mmCIF file with all atom_site columns, C-alpha atoms in Angstrom:
data_model
loop_
_atom_site.group_PDB
_atom_site.id
_atom_site.type_symbol
_atom_site.label_atom_id
_atom_site.label_alt_id
_atom_site.label_comp_id
_atom_site.label_asym_id
_atom_site.label_entity_id
_atom_site.label_seq_id
_atom_site.pdbx_PDB_ins_code
_atom_site.Cartn_x
_atom_site.Cartn_y
_atom_site.Cartn_z
_atom_site.occupancy
_atom_site.B_iso_or_equiv
_atom_site.pdbx_formal_charge
_atom_site.auth_seq_id
_atom_site.auth_comp_id
_atom_site.auth_asym_id
_atom_site.auth_atom_id
_atom_site.pdbx_PDB_model_num
ATOM 1   C CA . UNK A 1 1   ? 115.931 126.963 154.335 1.00 43.00 ? 3   UNK A CA 1
ATOM 2   C CA . UNK A 1 2   ? 114.981 129.166 157.246 1.00 46.00 ? 4   UNK A CA 1
ATOM 3   C CA . UNK A 1 3   ? 114.495 128.176 160.848 1.00 41.00 ? 5   UNK A CA 1
ATOM 4   C CA . UNK A 1 4   ? 111.231 126.533 161.773 1.00 43.00 ? 6   UNK A CA 1
ATOM 5   C CA . UNK A 1 5   ? 108.195 128.752 161.996 1.00 51.00 ? 7   UNK A CA 1
ATOM 6   C CA . UNK A 1 6   ? 105.895 126.314 163.776 1.00 50.00 ? 8   UNK A CA 1
ATOM 7   C CA . UNK A 1 7   ? 106.749 123.139 165.649 1.00 51.00 ? 9   UNK A CA 1
ATOM 8   C CA . UNK A 1 8   ? 104.311 120.273 166.014 1.00 47.00 ? 10  UNK A CA 1
ATOM 9   C CA . UNK A 1 9   ? 102.099 120.582 169.051 1.00 49.00 ? 11  UNK A CA 1
ATOM 10  C CA . UNK A 1 10  ? 101.985 117.116 170.571 1.00 46.00 ? 12  UNK A CA 1
ATOM 11  C CA . UNK A 1 11  ? 99.076  118.207 172.714 1.00 43.00 ? 13  UNK A CA 1
ATOM 12  C CA . UNK A 1 12  ? 96.959  119.398 169.817 1.00 43.00 ? 14  UNK A CA 1
ATOM 13  C CA . UNK A 1 13  ? 94.373  116.618 169.773 1.00 49.00 ? 15  UNK A CA 1
ATOM 14  C CA . UNK A 1 14  ? 97.269  114.146 169.855 1.00 48.00 ? 16  UNK A CA 1
ATOM 15  C CA . UNK A 1 15  ? 97.709  114.493 166.087 1.00 65.00 ? 17  UNK A CA 1
ATOM 16  C CA . UNK A 1 16  ? 100.727 116.670 165.277 1.00 87.00 ? 18  UNK A CA 1
ATOM 17  C CA . UNK A 1 17  ? 100.427 116.098 161.513 1.00 90.00 ? 19  UNK A CA 1
ATOM 18  C CA . UNK A 1 18  ? 96.853  117.369 161.374 1.00 91.00 ? 20  UNK A CA 1
ATOM 19  C CA . UNK A 1 19  ? 97.854  120.394 163.448 1.00 92.00 ? 21  UNK A CA 1
ATOM 20  C CA . UNK A 1 20  ? 100.803 121.202 161.185 1.00 93.00 ? 22  UNK A CA 1
ATOM 21  C CA . UNK A 1 21  ? 98.772  120.686 158.019 1.00 93.00 ? 23  UNK A CA 1
ATOM 22  C CA . UNK A 1 22  ? 96.007  122.978 159.255 1.00 92.00 ? 24  UNK A CA 1
ATOM 23  C CA . UNK A 1 23  ? 98.583  125.612 160.196 1.00 93.00 ? 25  UNK A CA 1
ATOM 24  C CA . UNK A 1 24  ? 100.283 125.240 156.798 1.00 93.00 ? 26  UNK A CA 1
ATOM 25  C CA . UNK A 1 25  ? 96.958  125.730 155.036 1.00 91.00 ? 27  UNK A CA 1
ATOM 26  C CA . UNK A 1 26  ? 96.273  128.919 156.982 1.00 91.00 ? 28  UNK A CA 1
ATOM 27  C CA . UNK A 1 27  ? 99.705  130.520 156.560 1.00 91.00 ? 29  UNK A CA 1
ATOM 28  C CA . UNK A 1 28  ? 99.986  133.806 154.739 1.00 90.00 ? 30  UNK A CA 1
ATOM 29  C CA . UNK A 1 29  ? 103.322 133.152 153.016 1.00 90.00 ? 31  UNK A CA 1
ATOM 30  C CA . UNK A 1 30  ? 105.123 136.144 151.453 1.00 90.00 ? 32  UNK A CA 1
ATOM 31  C CA . UNK A 1 31  ? 105.041 136.193 147.666 1.00 88.00 ? 33  UNK A CA 1
ATOM 32  C CA . UNK A 1 32  ? 107.723 133.983 146.169 1.00 87.00 ? 34  UNK A CA 1
ATOM 33  C CA . UNK A 1 33  ? 108.340 132.030 149.376 1.00 92.00 ? 35  UNK A CA 1
ATOM 34  C CA . UNK A 1 34  ? 107.265 128.428 149.979 1.00 92.00 ? 36  UNK A CA 1
ATOM 35  C CA . UNK A 1 35  ? 106.200 126.776 153.211 1.00 95.00 ? 37  UNK A CA 1
ATOM 36  C CA . UNK A 1 36  ? 107.059 123.103 153.736 1.00 96.00 ? 38  UNK A CA 1
ATOM 37  C CA . UNK A 1 37  ? 106.625 120.585 156.561 1.00 96.00 ? 39  UNK A CA 1
ATOM 38  C CA . UNK A 1 38  ? 109.733 118.636 157.540 1.00 93.00 ? 40  UNK A CA 1
ATOM 39  C CA . UNK A 1 39  ? 110.900 116.990 160.754 1.00 87.00 ? 41  UNK A CA 1
ATOM 40  C CA . UNK A 1 40  ? 107.735 118.032 162.549 1.00 91.00 ? 42  UNK A CA 1
ATOM 41  C CA . UNK A 1 41  ? 108.206 121.706 161.730 1.00 93.00 ? 43  UNK A CA 1
ATOM 42  C CA . UNK A 1 42  ? 106.953 124.248 159.223 1.00 94.00 ? 44  UNK A CA 1
ATOM 43  C CA . UNK A 1 43  ? 109.849 125.943 157.466 1.00 92.00 ? 45  UNK A CA 1
ATOM 44  C CA . UNK A 1 44  ? 110.013 128.727 154.920 1.00 92.00 ? 46  UNK A CA 1
ATOM 45  C CA . UNK A 1 45  ? 112.006 128.420 151.706 1.00 89.00 ? 47  UNK A CA 1
ATOM 46  C CA . UNK A 1 46  ? 113.104 131.819 150.336 1.00 89.00 ? 48  UNK A CA 1
ATOM 47  C CA . UNK A 1 47  ? 112.568 132.886 146.725 1.00 89.00 ? 49  UNK A CA 1
ATOM 48  C CA . UNK A 1 48  ? 115.144 131.300 144.406 1.00 88.00 ? 50  UNK A CA 1
ATOM 49  C CA . UNK A 1 49  ? 117.782 133.033 142.292 1.00 89.00 ? 51  UNK A CA 1
ATOM 50  C CA . UNK A 1 50  ? 116.905 133.993 138.716 1.00 92.00 ? 52  UNK A CA 1
ATOM 51  C CA . UNK A 1 51  ? 119.192 131.202 137.404 1.00 93.00 ? 53  UNK A CA 1
ATOM 52  C CA . UNK A 1 52  ? 117.136 128.707 139.409 1.00 93.00 ? 54  UNK A CA 1
ATOM 53  C CA . UNK A 1 53  ? 113.945 129.920 137.747 1.00 93.00 ? 55  UNK A CA 1
ATOM 54  C CA . UNK A 1 54  ? 115.621 129.894 134.348 1.00 95.00 ? 56  UNK A CA 1
ATOM 55  C CA . UNK A 1 55  ? 116.531 126.223 134.701 1.00 96.00 ? 57  UNK A CA 1
ATOM 56  C CA . UNK A 1 56  ? 112.998 125.353 135.838 1.00 96.00 ? 58  UNK A CA 1
ATOM 57  C CA . UNK A 1 57  ? 111.552 127.074 132.774 1.00 96.00 ? 59  UNK A CA 1
ATOM 58  C CA . UNK A 1 58  ? 113.948 125.244 130.429 1.00 96.00 ? 60  UNK A CA 1
ATOM 59  C CA . UNK A 1 59  ? 113.152 121.844 131.960 1.00 97.00 ? 61  UNK A CA 1
ATOM 60  C CA . UNK A 1 60  ? 109.415 122.495 131.864 1.00 96.00 ? 62  UNK A CA 1
ATOM 61  C CA . UNK A 1 61  ? 109.502 123.603 128.242 1.00 95.00 ? 63  UNK A CA 1
ATOM 62  C CA . UNK A 1 62  ? 111.404 120.460 127.224 1.00 94.00 ? 64  UNK A CA 1
ATOM 63  C CA . UNK A 1 63  ? 109.112 118.116 129.163 1.00 95.00 ? 65  UNK A CA 1
ATOM 64  C CA . UNK A 1 64  ? 106.060 119.533 127.418 1.00 94.00 ? 66  UNK A CA 1
ATOM 65  C CA . UNK A 1 65  ? 107.416 118.388 124.054 1.00 91.00 ? 67  UNK A CA 1
ATOM 66  C CA . UNK A 1 66  ? 106.773 114.727 124.781 1.00 83.00 ? 68  UNK A CA 1
ATOM 67  C CA . UNK A 1 67  ? 104.127 114.971 127.494 1.00 92.00 ? 69  UNK A CA 1
ATOM 68  C CA . UNK A 1 68  ? 100.955 112.908 127.013 1.00 91.00 ? 70  UNK A CA 1
ATOM 69  C CA . UNK A 1 69  ? 97.686  114.838 127.276 1.00 91.00 ? 71  UNK A CA 1
ATOM 70  C CA . UNK A 1 70  ? 96.797  112.997 130.479 1.00 95.00 ? 72  UNK A CA 1
ATOM 71  C CA . UNK A 1 71  ? 99.758  114.522 132.345 1.00 97.00 ? 73  UNK A CA 1
ATOM 72  C CA . UNK A 1 72  ? 100.470 118.073 133.453 1.00 97.00 ? 74  UNK A CA 1
ATOM 73  C CA . UNK A 1 73  ? 103.469 119.961 134.848 1.00 97.00 ? 75  UNK A CA 1
ATOM 74  C CA . UNK A 1 74  ? 102.851 121.968 138.004 1.00 96.00 ? 76  UNK A CA 1
ATOM 75  C CA . UNK A 1 75  ? 104.798 124.550 140.007 1.00 93.00 ? 77  UNK A CA 1
ATOM 76  C CA . UNK A 1 76  ? 104.130 125.499 143.643 1.00 89.00 ? 78  UNK A CA 1
ATOM 77  C CA . UNK A 1 77  ? 102.154 122.271 144.130 1.00 94.00 ? 79  UNK A CA 1
ATOM 78  C CA . UNK A 1 78  ? 102.364 120.844 147.636 1.00 95.00 ? 80  UNK A CA 1
ATOM 79  C CA . UNK A 1 79  ? 102.963 117.095 147.802 1.00 97.00 ? 81  UNK A CA 1
ATOM 80  C CA . UNK A 1 80  ? 102.465 114.960 150.915 1.00 96.00 ? 82  UNK A CA 1
ATOM 81  C CA . UNK A 1 81  ? 104.983 112.203 151.585 1.00 97.00 ? 83  UNK A CA 1
ATOM 82  C CA . UNK A 1 82  ? 102.585 110.050 153.586 1.00 94.00 ? 84  UNK A CA 1
ATOM 83  C CA . UNK A 1 83  ? 105.064 107.456 154.970 1.00 93.00 ? 85  UNK A CA 1
ATOM 84  C CA . UNK A 1 84  ? 107.050 110.252 156.630 1.00 95.00 ? 86  UNK A CA 1
ATOM 85  C CA . UNK A 1 85  ? 104.378 112.940 157.164 1.00 94.00 ? 87  UNK A CA 1
ATOM 86  C CA . UNK A 1 86  ? 106.398 115.471 155.212 1.00 96.00 ? 88  UNK A CA 1
ATOM 87  C CA . UNK A 1 87  ? 105.081 118.103 152.838 1.00 97.00 ? 89  UNK A CA 1
ATOM 88  C CA . UNK A 1 88  ? 107.282 119.572 150.136 1.00 97.00 ? 90  UNK A CA 1
ATOM 89  C CA . UNK A 1 89  ? 106.696 122.070 147.345 1.00 96.00 ? 91  UNK A CA 1
ATOM 90  C CA . UNK A 1 90  ? 108.957 120.865 144.508 1.00 97.00 ? 92  UNK A CA 1
ATOM 91  C CA . UNK A 1 91  ? 110.135 123.093 141.703 1.00 97.00 ? 93  UNK A CA 1
ATOM 92  C CA . UNK A 1 92  ? 108.195 120.965 139.189 1.00 98.00 ? 94  UNK A CA 1
ATOM 93  C CA . UNK A 1 93  ? 105.780 118.047 139.563 1.00 98.00 ? 95  UNK A CA 1
ATOM 94  C CA . UNK A 1 94  ? 104.458 115.904 136.722 1.00 98.00 ? 96  UNK A CA 1
ATOM 95  C CA . UNK A 1 95  ? 101.105 114.404 137.715 1.00 97.00 ? 97  UNK A CA 1
ATOM 96  C CA . UNK A 1 96  ? 97.915  113.156 136.062 1.00 97.00 ? 98  UNK A CA 1
ATOM 97  C CA . UNK A 1 97  ? 95.720  116.107 135.189 1.00 95.00 ? 99  UNK A CA 1
ATOM 98  C CA . UNK A 1 98  ? 92.603  114.269 136.333 1.00 96.00 ? 100 UNK A CA 1
ATOM 99  C CA . UNK A 1 99  ? 93.875  114.333 139.927 1.00 95.00 ? 101 UNK A CA 1
ATOM 100 C CA . UNK A 1 100 ? 94.373  118.081 139.784 1.00 93.00 ? 102 UNK A CA 1
ATOM 101 C CA . UNK A 1 101 ? 90.923  118.587 138.255 1.00 92.00 ? 103 UNK A CA 1
ATOM 102 C CA . UNK A 1 102 ? 89.319  116.370 140.914 1.00 90.00 ? 104 UNK A CA 1
ATOM 103 C CA . UNK A 1 103 ? 90.931  118.233 143.834 1.00 86.00 ? 105 UNK A CA 1
ATOM 104 C CA . UNK A 1 104 ? 88.536  119.897 146.275 1.00 81.00 ? 106 UNK A CA 1
ATOM 105 C CA . UNK A 1 105 ? 88.192  123.531 145.138 1.00 78.00 ? 107 UNK A CA 1
ATOM 106 C CA . UNK A 1 106 ? 87.412  124.629 148.687 1.00 72.00 ? 108 UNK A CA 1
ATOM 107 C CA . UNK A 1 107 ? 90.502  123.065 150.276 1.00 69.00 ? 109 UNK A CA 1
ATOM 108 C CA . UNK A 1 108 ? 94.235  123.626 149.859 1.00 80.00 ? 110 UNK A CA 1
ATOM 109 C CA . UNK A 1 109 ? 95.158  120.040 150.600 1.00 85.00 ? 111 UNK A CA 1
ATOM 110 C CA . UNK A 1 110 ? 98.475  118.811 149.208 1.00 93.00 ? 112 UNK A CA 1
ATOM 111 C CA . UNK A 1 111 ? 98.548  116.082 146.594 1.00 95.00 ? 113 UNK A CA 1
ATOM 112 C CA . UNK A 1 112 ? 99.837  112.606 147.443 1.00 96.00 ? 114 UNK A CA 1
ATOM 113 C CA . UNK A 1 113 ? 103.481 112.424 146.332 1.00 97.00 ? 115 UNK A CA 1
ATOM 114 C CA . UNK A 1 114 ? 102.974 108.782 145.351 1.00 97.00 ? 116 UNK A CA 1
ATOM 115 C CA . UNK A 1 115 ? 100.739 109.964 142.491 1.00 97.00 ? 117 UNK A CA 1
ATOM 116 C CA . UNK A 1 116 ? 103.554 111.996 140.912 1.00 98.00 ? 118 UNK A CA 1
ATOM 117 C CA . UNK A 1 117 ? 105.308 110.558 137.889 1.00 97.00 ? 119 UNK A CA 1
ATOM 118 C CA . UNK A 1 118 ? 108.297 112.892 138.074 1.00 98.00 ? 120 UNK A CA 1
ATOM 119 C CA . UNK A 1 119 ? 109.487 115.395 140.657 1.00 98.00 ? 121 UNK A CA 1
ATOM 120 C CA . UNK A 1 120 ? 112.127 117.998 139.818 1.00 98.00 ? 122 UNK A CA 1
ATOM 121 C CA . UNK A 1 121 ? 114.220 119.828 142.398 1.00 98.00 ? 123 UNK A CA 1
ATOM 122 C CA . UNK A 1 122 ? 116.781 122.497 141.499 1.00 97.00 ? 124 UNK A CA 1
ATOM 123 C CA . UNK A 1 123 ? 119.255 123.224 144.251 1.00 95.00 ? 125 UNK A CA 1
ATOM 124 C CA . UNK A 1 124 ? 119.902 126.621 145.745 1.00 91.00 ? 126 UNK A CA 1
ATOM 125 C CA . UNK A 1 125 ? 122.768 127.367 148.101 1.00 87.00 ? 127 UNK A CA 1
ATOM 126 C CA . UNK A 1 126 ? 120.416 127.326 151.080 1.00 83.00 ? 128 UNK A CA 1
ATOM 127 C CA . UNK A 1 127 ? 118.736 123.991 150.298 1.00 85.00 ? 129 UNK A CA 1
ATOM 128 C CA . UNK A 1 128 ? 121.187 121.866 148.293 1.00 92.00 ? 130 UNK A CA 1
ATOM 129 C CA . UNK A 1 129 ? 121.773 119.419 151.148 1.00 92.00 ? 131 UNK A CA 1
ATOM 130 C CA . UNK A 1 130 ? 118.055 118.882 151.721 1.00 93.00 ? 132 UNK A CA 1
ATOM 131 C CA . UNK A 1 131 ? 117.458 118.171 148.025 1.00 95.00 ? 133 UNK A CA 1
ATOM 132 C CA . UNK A 1 132 ? 120.320 115.644 147.943 1.00 96.00 ? 134 UNK A CA 1
ATOM 133 C CA . UNK A 1 133 ? 119.412 113.827 151.167 1.00 96.00 ? 135 UNK A CA 1
ATOM 134 C CA . UNK A 1 134 ? 116.057 114.454 152.853 1.00 96.00 ? 136 UNK A CA 1
ATOM 135 C CA . UNK A 1 135 ? 114.034 114.948 149.697 1.00 97.00 ? 137 UNK A CA 1
ATOM 136 C CA . UNK A 1 136 ? 115.856 112.160 147.867 1.00 98.00 ? 138 UNK A CA 1
ATOM 137 C CA . UNK A 1 137 ? 114.917 109.715 150.634 1.00 97.00 ? 139 UNK A CA 1
ATOM 138 C CA . UNK A 1 138 ? 111.392 111.074 150.987 1.00 97.00 ? 140 UNK A CA 1
ATOM 139 C CA . UNK A 1 139 ? 110.537 110.812 147.292 1.00 98.00 ? 141 UNK A CA 1
ATOM 140 C CA . UNK A 1 140 ? 111.944 107.287 147.161 1.00 98.00 ? 142 UNK A CA 1
ATOM 141 C CA . UNK A 1 141 ? 109.890 106.274 150.223 1.00 97.00 ? 143 UNK A CA 1
ATOM 142 C CA . UNK A 1 142 ? 106.801 107.741 148.586 1.00 97.00 ? 144 UNK A CA 1
ATOM 143 C CA . UNK A 1 143 ? 107.433 105.629 145.485 1.00 97.00 ? 145 UNK A CA 1
ATOM 144 C CA . UNK A 1 144 ? 107.945 108.554 143.092 1.00 98.00 ? 146 UNK A CA 1
ATOM 145 C CA . UNK A 1 145 ? 109.164 106.747 139.937 1.00 98.00 ? 147 UNK A CA 1
ATOM 146 C CA . UNK A 1 146 ? 111.523 109.513 138.781 1.00 98.00 ? 148 UNK A CA 1
ATOM 147 C CA . UNK A 1 147 ? 113.360 112.186 140.722 1.00 98.00 ? 149 UNK A CA 1
ATOM 148 C CA . UNK A 1 148 ? 115.319 114.709 138.670 1.00 98.00 ? 150 UNK A CA 1
ATOM 149 C CA . UNK A 1 149 ? 117.901 116.643 140.687 1.00 98.00 ? 151 UNK A CA 1
ATOM 150 C CA . UNK A 1 150 ? 119.541 119.635 139.034 1.00 98.00 ? 152 UNK A CA 1
ATOM 151 C CA . UNK A 1 151 ? 122.432 120.420 141.366 1.00 97.00 ? 153 UNK A CA 1
ATOM 152 C CA . UNK A 1 152 ? 124.369 123.578 140.534 1.00 95.00 ? 154 UNK A CA 1
ATOM 153 C CA . UNK A 1 153 ? 126.406 123.216 143.734 1.00 94.00 ? 155 UNK A CA 1
ATOM 154 C CA . UNK A 1 154 ? 127.559 119.591 143.508 1.00 94.00 ? 156 UNK A CA 1
ATOM 155 C CA . UNK A 1 155 ? 131.152 119.256 144.753 1.00 92.00 ? 157 UNK A CA 1
ATOM 156 C CA . UNK A 1 156 ? 132.026 117.510 141.479 1.00 91.00 ? 158 UNK A CA 1
ATOM 157 C CA . UNK A 1 157 ? 130.761 120.491 139.535 1.00 94.00 ? 159 UNK A CA 1
ATOM 158 C CA . UNK A 1 158 ? 127.251 121.312 138.345 1.00 96.00 ? 160 UNK A CA 1
ATOM 159 C CA . UNK A 1 159 ? 125.408 118.020 137.730 1.00 97.00 ? 161 UNK A CA 1
ATOM 160 C CA . UNK A 1 160 ? 121.985 116.789 136.618 1.00 98.00 ? 162 UNK A CA 1
ATOM 161 C CA . UNK A 1 161 ? 120.918 113.377 137.949 1.00 98.00 ? 163 UNK A CA 1
ATOM 162 C CA . UNK A 1 162 ? 117.875 111.263 137.172 1.00 98.00 ? 164 UNK A CA 1
ATOM 163 C CA . UNK A 1 163 ? 117.020 108.792 139.950 1.00 98.00 ? 165 UNK A CA 1
ATOM 164 C CA . UNK A 1 164 ? 114.707 105.901 139.058 1.00 98.00 ? 166 UNK A CA 1
ATOM 165 C CA . UNK A 1 165 ? 113.440 102.606 140.533 1.00 98.00 ? 167 UNK A CA 1
ATOM 166 C CA . UNK A 1 166 ? 112.568 103.709 144.095 1.00 98.00 ? 168 UNK A CA 1
ATOM 167 C CA . UNK A 1 167 ? 112.984 101.404 147.095 1.00 95.00 ? 169 UNK A CA 1
ATOM 168 C CA . UNK A 1 168 ? 110.880 101.395 150.255 1.00 90.00 ? 170 UNK A CA 1
ATOM 169 C CA . UNK A 1 169 ? 114.087 101.898 152.246 1.00 94.00 ? 171 UNK A CA 1
ATOM 170 C CA . UNK A 1 170 ? 114.361 105.426 150.882 1.00 96.00 ? 172 UNK A CA 1
ATOM 171 C CA . UNK A 1 171 ? 116.854 104.916 148.092 1.00 97.00 ? 173 UNK A CA 1
ATOM 172 C CA . UNK A 1 172 ? 116.731 104.687 144.311 1.00 98.00 ? 174 UNK A CA 1
ATOM 173 C CA . UNK A 1 173 ? 118.236 101.640 142.619 1.00 98.00 ? 175 UNK A CA 1
ATOM 174 C CA . UNK A 1 174 ? 119.416 103.578 139.589 1.00 97.00 ? 176 UNK A CA 1
ATOM 175 C CA . UNK A 1 175 ? 120.943 106.991 139.028 1.00 97.00 ? 177 UNK A CA 1
ATOM 176 C CA . UNK A 1 176 ? 122.079 108.551 135.759 1.00 97.00 ? 178 UNK A CA 1
ATOM 177 C CA . UNK A 1 177 ? 124.206 111.664 136.230 1.00 97.00 ? 179 UNK A CA 1
ATOM 178 C CA . UNK A 1 178 ? 125.693 114.053 133.689 1.00 97.00 ? 180 UNK A CA 1
ATOM 179 C CA . UNK A 1 179 ? 127.646 117.288 134.145 1.00 97.00 ? 181 UNK A CA 1
ATOM 180 C CA . UNK A 1 180 ? 126.127 120.503 132.852 1.00 96.00 ? 182 UNK A CA 1
ATOM 181 C CA . UNK A 1 181 ? 126.733 120.599 129.125 1.00 95.00 ? 183 UNK A CA 1
ATOM 182 C CA . UNK A 1 182 ? 125.973 116.908 128.535 1.00 97.00 ? 184 UNK A CA 1
ATOM 183 C CA . UNK A 1 183 ? 122.581 115.506 127.412 1.00 97.00 ? 185 UNK A CA 1
ATOM 184 C CA . UNK A 1 184 ? 120.463 113.361 129.722 1.00 97.00 ? 186 UNK A CA 1
ATOM 185 C CA . UNK A 1 185 ? 117.844 111.055 128.137 1.00 96.00 ? 187 UNK A CA 1
ATOM 186 C CA . UNK A 1 186 ? 114.519 110.877 129.962 1.00 96.00 ? 188 UNK A CA 1
ATOM 187 C CA . UNK A 1 187 ? 112.550 107.616 129.613 1.00 94.00 ? 189 UNK A CA 1
ATOM 188 C CA . UNK A 1 188 ? 108.875 107.053 128.794 1.00 92.00 ? 190 UNK A CA 1
ATOM 189 C CA . UNK A 1 189 ? 106.439 108.660 128.858 1.00 92.00 ? 191 UNK A CA 1
ATOM 190 C CA . UNK A 1 190 ? 108.655 111.642 128.034 1.00 92.00 ? 192 UNK A CA 1
ATOM 191 C CA . UNK A 1 191 ? 111.081 110.134 125.512 1.00 91.00 ? 193 UNK A CA 1
ATOM 192 C CA . UNK A 1 192 ? 113.039 113.367 125.252 1.00 94.00 ? 194 UNK A CA 1
ATOM 193 C CA . UNK A 1 193 ? 116.646 114.287 125.869 1.00 95.00 ? 195 UNK A CA 1
ATOM 194 C CA . UNK A 1 194 ? 117.296 116.952 128.454 1.00 95.00 ? 196 UNK A CA 1
ATOM 195 C CA . UNK A 1 195 ? 119.866 119.352 127.043 1.00 93.00 ? 197 UNK A CA 1
ATOM 196 C CA . UNK A 1 196 ? 121.792 120.876 129.913 1.00 95.00 ? 198 UNK A CA 1
ATOM 197 C CA . UNK A 1 197 ? 124.269 122.960 127.950 1.00 92.00 ? 199 UNK A CA 1
ATOM 198 C CA . UNK A 1 198 ? 122.060 126.027 128.336 1.00 91.00 ? 200 UNK A CA 1
ATOM 199 C CA . UNK A 1 199 ? 121.714 125.715 132.116 1.00 92.00 ? 201 UNK A CA 1
ATOM 200 C CA . UNK A 1 200 ? 123.189 128.735 133.915 1.00 85.00 ? 202 UNK A CA 1
ATOM 201 C CA . UNK A 1 201 ? 125.743 127.726 136.523 1.00 70.00 ? 203 UNK A CA 1
#
């Protein structure tokens, strides 16, 4: 993750979140990059490695197999973690399609993270720590029921972990982790087994 582009302006109408959100909406981000709001700053996330994109495509394809019609899988979708005034752009977000359809076509407002059923983050060398700590806590605080972390740079070796049962204190009560190469069952409404043996390291 790069250094901050824009810091919150405490004097901007006394509402730093509104100032940052407006700035985020107006940014002209280079193709492939993502802008996020964290710790009162706007930061840029560089384009991921091809292996990162390959894993995202494999996970998305598998999720579609058991996905109910009322849910969709979205990339480059900004989600607002309201309790912490953070805005992230996860690798994949599973959310009710009716919320996407009902979004204001004239605005680029982020979706409420609490409406997501599943959020998927795939670590890169530059952001692995954030995915394991800041985003883990943020998604739990937002009440995201399932957080899937595909961590190619885990010190134990490449791991895939499904966190469930979020707490308001920013933790998940349950975590199910498997090394790359082992299957990971995903609960309802997916009812599929994530096969990680094809994940590039």
